[in-house]
Short mmCIF file of C-alpha atoms in Angstrom, two decimals:
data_model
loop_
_atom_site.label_atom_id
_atom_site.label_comp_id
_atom_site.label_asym_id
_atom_site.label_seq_id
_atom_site.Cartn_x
_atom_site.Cartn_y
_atom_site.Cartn_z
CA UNK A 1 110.64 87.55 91.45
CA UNK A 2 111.46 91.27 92.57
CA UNK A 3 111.38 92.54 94.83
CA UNK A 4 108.09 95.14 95.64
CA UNK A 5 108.93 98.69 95.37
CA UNK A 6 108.01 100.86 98.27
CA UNK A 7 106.67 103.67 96.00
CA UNK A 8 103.76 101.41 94.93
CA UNK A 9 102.08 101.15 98.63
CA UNK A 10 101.30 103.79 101.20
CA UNK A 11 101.38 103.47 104.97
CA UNK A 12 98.19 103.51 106.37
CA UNK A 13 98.85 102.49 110.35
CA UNK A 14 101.06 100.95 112.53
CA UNK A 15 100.32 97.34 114.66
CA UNK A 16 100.40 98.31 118.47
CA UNK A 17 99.25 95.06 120.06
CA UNK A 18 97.77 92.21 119.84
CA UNK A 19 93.99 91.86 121.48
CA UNK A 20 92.50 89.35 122.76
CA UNK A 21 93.33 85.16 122.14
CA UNK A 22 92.35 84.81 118.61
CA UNK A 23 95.14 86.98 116.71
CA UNK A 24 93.15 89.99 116.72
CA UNK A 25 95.34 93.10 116.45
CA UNK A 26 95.50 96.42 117.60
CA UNK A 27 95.67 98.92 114.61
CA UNK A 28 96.69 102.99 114.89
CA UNK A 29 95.54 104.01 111.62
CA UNK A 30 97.27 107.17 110.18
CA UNK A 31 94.62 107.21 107.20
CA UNK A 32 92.54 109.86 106.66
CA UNK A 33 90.01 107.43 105.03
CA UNK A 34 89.46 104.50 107.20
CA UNK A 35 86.52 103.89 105.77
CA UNK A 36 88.01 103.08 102.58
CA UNK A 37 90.16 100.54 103.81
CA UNK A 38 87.63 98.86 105.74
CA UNK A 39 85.79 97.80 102.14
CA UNK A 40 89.57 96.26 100.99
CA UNK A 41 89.93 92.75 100.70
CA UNK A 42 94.12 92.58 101.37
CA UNK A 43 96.73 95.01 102.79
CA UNK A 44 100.36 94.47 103.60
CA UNK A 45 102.11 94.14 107.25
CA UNK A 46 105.57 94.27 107.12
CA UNK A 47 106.64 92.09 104.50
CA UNK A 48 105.37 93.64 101.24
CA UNK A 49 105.55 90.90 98.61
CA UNK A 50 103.11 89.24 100.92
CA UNK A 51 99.19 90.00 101.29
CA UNK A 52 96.82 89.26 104.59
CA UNK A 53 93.31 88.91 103.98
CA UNK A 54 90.96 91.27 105.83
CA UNK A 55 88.64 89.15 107.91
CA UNK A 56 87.67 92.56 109.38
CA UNK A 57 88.83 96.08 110.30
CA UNK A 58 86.43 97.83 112.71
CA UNK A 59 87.17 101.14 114.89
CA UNK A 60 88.10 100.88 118.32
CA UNK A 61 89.10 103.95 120.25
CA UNK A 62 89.64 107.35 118.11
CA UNK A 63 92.13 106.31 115.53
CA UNK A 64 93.17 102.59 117.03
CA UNK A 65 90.91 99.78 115.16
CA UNK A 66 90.94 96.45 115.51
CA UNK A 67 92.17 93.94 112.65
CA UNK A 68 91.76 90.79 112.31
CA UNK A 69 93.63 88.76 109.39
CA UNK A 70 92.44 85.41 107.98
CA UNK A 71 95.79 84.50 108.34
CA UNK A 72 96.56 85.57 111.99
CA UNK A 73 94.30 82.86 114.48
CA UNK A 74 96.73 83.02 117.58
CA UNK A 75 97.58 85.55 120.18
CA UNK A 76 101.25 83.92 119.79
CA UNK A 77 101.04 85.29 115.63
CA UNK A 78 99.58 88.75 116.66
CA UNK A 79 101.97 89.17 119.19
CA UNK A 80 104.72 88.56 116.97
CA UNK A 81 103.31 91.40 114.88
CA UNK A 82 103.21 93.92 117.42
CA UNK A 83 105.21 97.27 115.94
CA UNK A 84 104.87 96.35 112.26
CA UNK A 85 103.38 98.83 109.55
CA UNK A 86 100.32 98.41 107.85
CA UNK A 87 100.08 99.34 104.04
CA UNK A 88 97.68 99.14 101.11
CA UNK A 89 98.57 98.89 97.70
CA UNK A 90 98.76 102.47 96.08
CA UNK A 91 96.33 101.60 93.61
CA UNK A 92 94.00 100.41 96.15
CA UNK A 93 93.66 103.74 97.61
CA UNK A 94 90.42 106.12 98.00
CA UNK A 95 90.06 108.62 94.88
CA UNK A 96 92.20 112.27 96.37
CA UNK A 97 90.16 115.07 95.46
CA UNK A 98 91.81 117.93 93.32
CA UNK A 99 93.10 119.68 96.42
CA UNK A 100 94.39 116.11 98.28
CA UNK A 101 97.35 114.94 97.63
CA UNK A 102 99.72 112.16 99.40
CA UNK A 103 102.68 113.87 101.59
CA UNK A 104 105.13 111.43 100.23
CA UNK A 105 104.49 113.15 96.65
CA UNK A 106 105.34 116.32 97.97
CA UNK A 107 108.99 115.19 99.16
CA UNK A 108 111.62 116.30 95.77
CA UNK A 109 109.26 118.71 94.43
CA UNK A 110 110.82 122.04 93.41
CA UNK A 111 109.41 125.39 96.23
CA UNK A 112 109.41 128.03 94.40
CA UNK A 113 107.44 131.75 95.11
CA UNK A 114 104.92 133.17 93.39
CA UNK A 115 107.67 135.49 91.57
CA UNK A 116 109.09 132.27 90.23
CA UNK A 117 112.20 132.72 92.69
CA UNK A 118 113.42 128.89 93.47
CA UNK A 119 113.74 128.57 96.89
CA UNK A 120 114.99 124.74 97.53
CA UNK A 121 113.87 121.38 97.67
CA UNK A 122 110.96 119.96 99.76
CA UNK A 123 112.89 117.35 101.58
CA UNK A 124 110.28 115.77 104.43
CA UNK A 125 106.98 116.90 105.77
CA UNK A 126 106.55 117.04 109.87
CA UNK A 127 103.14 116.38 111.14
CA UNK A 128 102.55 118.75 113.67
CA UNK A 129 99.05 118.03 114.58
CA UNK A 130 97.77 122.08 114.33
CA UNK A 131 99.15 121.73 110.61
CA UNK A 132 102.14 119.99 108.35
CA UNK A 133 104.90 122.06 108.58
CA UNK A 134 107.29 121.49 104.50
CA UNK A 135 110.93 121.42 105.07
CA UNK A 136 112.78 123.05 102.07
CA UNK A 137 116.23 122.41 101.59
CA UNK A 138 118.31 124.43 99.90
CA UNK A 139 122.04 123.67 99.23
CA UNK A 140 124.51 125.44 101.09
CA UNK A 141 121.95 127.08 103.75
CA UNK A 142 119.94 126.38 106.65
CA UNK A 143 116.88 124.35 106.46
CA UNK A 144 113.30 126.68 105.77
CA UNK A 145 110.37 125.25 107.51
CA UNK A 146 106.87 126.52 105.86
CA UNK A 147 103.60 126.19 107.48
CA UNK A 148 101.69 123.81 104.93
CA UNK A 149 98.34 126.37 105.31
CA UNK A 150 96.65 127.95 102.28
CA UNK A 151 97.95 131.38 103.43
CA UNK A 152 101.52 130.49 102.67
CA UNK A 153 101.39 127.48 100.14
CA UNK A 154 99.06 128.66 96.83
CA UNK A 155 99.68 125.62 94.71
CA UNK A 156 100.67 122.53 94.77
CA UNK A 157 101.83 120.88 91.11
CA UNK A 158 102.75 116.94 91.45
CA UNK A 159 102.52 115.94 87.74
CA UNK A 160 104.52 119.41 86.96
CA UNK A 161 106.98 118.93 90.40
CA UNK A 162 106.59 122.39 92.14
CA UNK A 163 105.53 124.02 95.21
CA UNK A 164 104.72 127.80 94.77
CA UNK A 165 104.38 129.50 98.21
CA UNK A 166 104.05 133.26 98.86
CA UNK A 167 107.16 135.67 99.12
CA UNK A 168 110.76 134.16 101.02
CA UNK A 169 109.87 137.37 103.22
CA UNK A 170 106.53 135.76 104.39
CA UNK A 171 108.18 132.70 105.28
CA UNK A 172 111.59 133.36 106.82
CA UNK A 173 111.71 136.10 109.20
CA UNK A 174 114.73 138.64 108.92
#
């Protein structure tokens, strides 16, 4: 059997604690469609080549929900799962709309400017909480962070691999 390739799931929360005696858990969900997963039947913690049955998902406290797995019946079991990631299956993900996209697509794209100057490679996206902020790397030179905001980024192209963002000017200061 092989083994499960990472591409083919997407993280969707992380296991803070366990709750209560009967193996609940304690989810922080990083999705921005918990609803979604709530109607799933299986998602992943940890150990990918391995699904847990939903017995239910339910919100909590702002973005912590509570989980509890068919398989999980013990506080002993959910504590063992404390700091573990939760993922679904790619393919069991909501529909994106045309402008959604996942921010582990973006990572290797091509950033370019609207003048079809190449600027670098995105290399990681940092969540900032007011907005993302793209890190471009280009060879040879310092990192260029740009604001992920539809004043500065105009397109985003997964199927074609680029990033078009306004002028260098408008996004590195002289």
């Amino acid at each position: 059997m092989t083994a499960p390739n990472i591409d083919d799931f997407l993280l969707v929360g992380r296991i803070s604690a366990a709750f209560g005696v009967r193996g609940e858990l304690k989810i922080s969900m990083i999705s921005s469609h918990p609803e979604h997963i709530q109607k799933l039947k299986h998602l992943f913690v940890g150990d990918l080549s391995k699904p847990f049955t939903i017995g239910r998902l339910h919100q909590h406290k702002g973005s912590l929900y509570l989980l509890r797995l068919t398989e999980v019946d013990t506080r002993e079991a959910a504590e063992a799962m404390q700091g573990l990631e939760v993922y679904i299956h790619r393919s069991d993900a909501a529909p994106l709309a045309n402008d959604e996209y996942f921010l582990h697509d973006l990572v290797g794209l091509q950033v370019q400017t609207e003048a079809g100057e190449v600027i670098g490679q995105a290399a990681e996206i940092i969540e900032t909480g007011a907005n993302d902020v793209l890190v471009v790397r280009k060879l040879g030179q310092a990192d260029i962070l740009v604001p992920m905001v539809r004043a500065v980024v105009r397109s985003i192209d997964i199927a074609g691999g680029t990033i078009t963002v306004t002028s260098l000017a408008d996004i590195v200061p002289e």
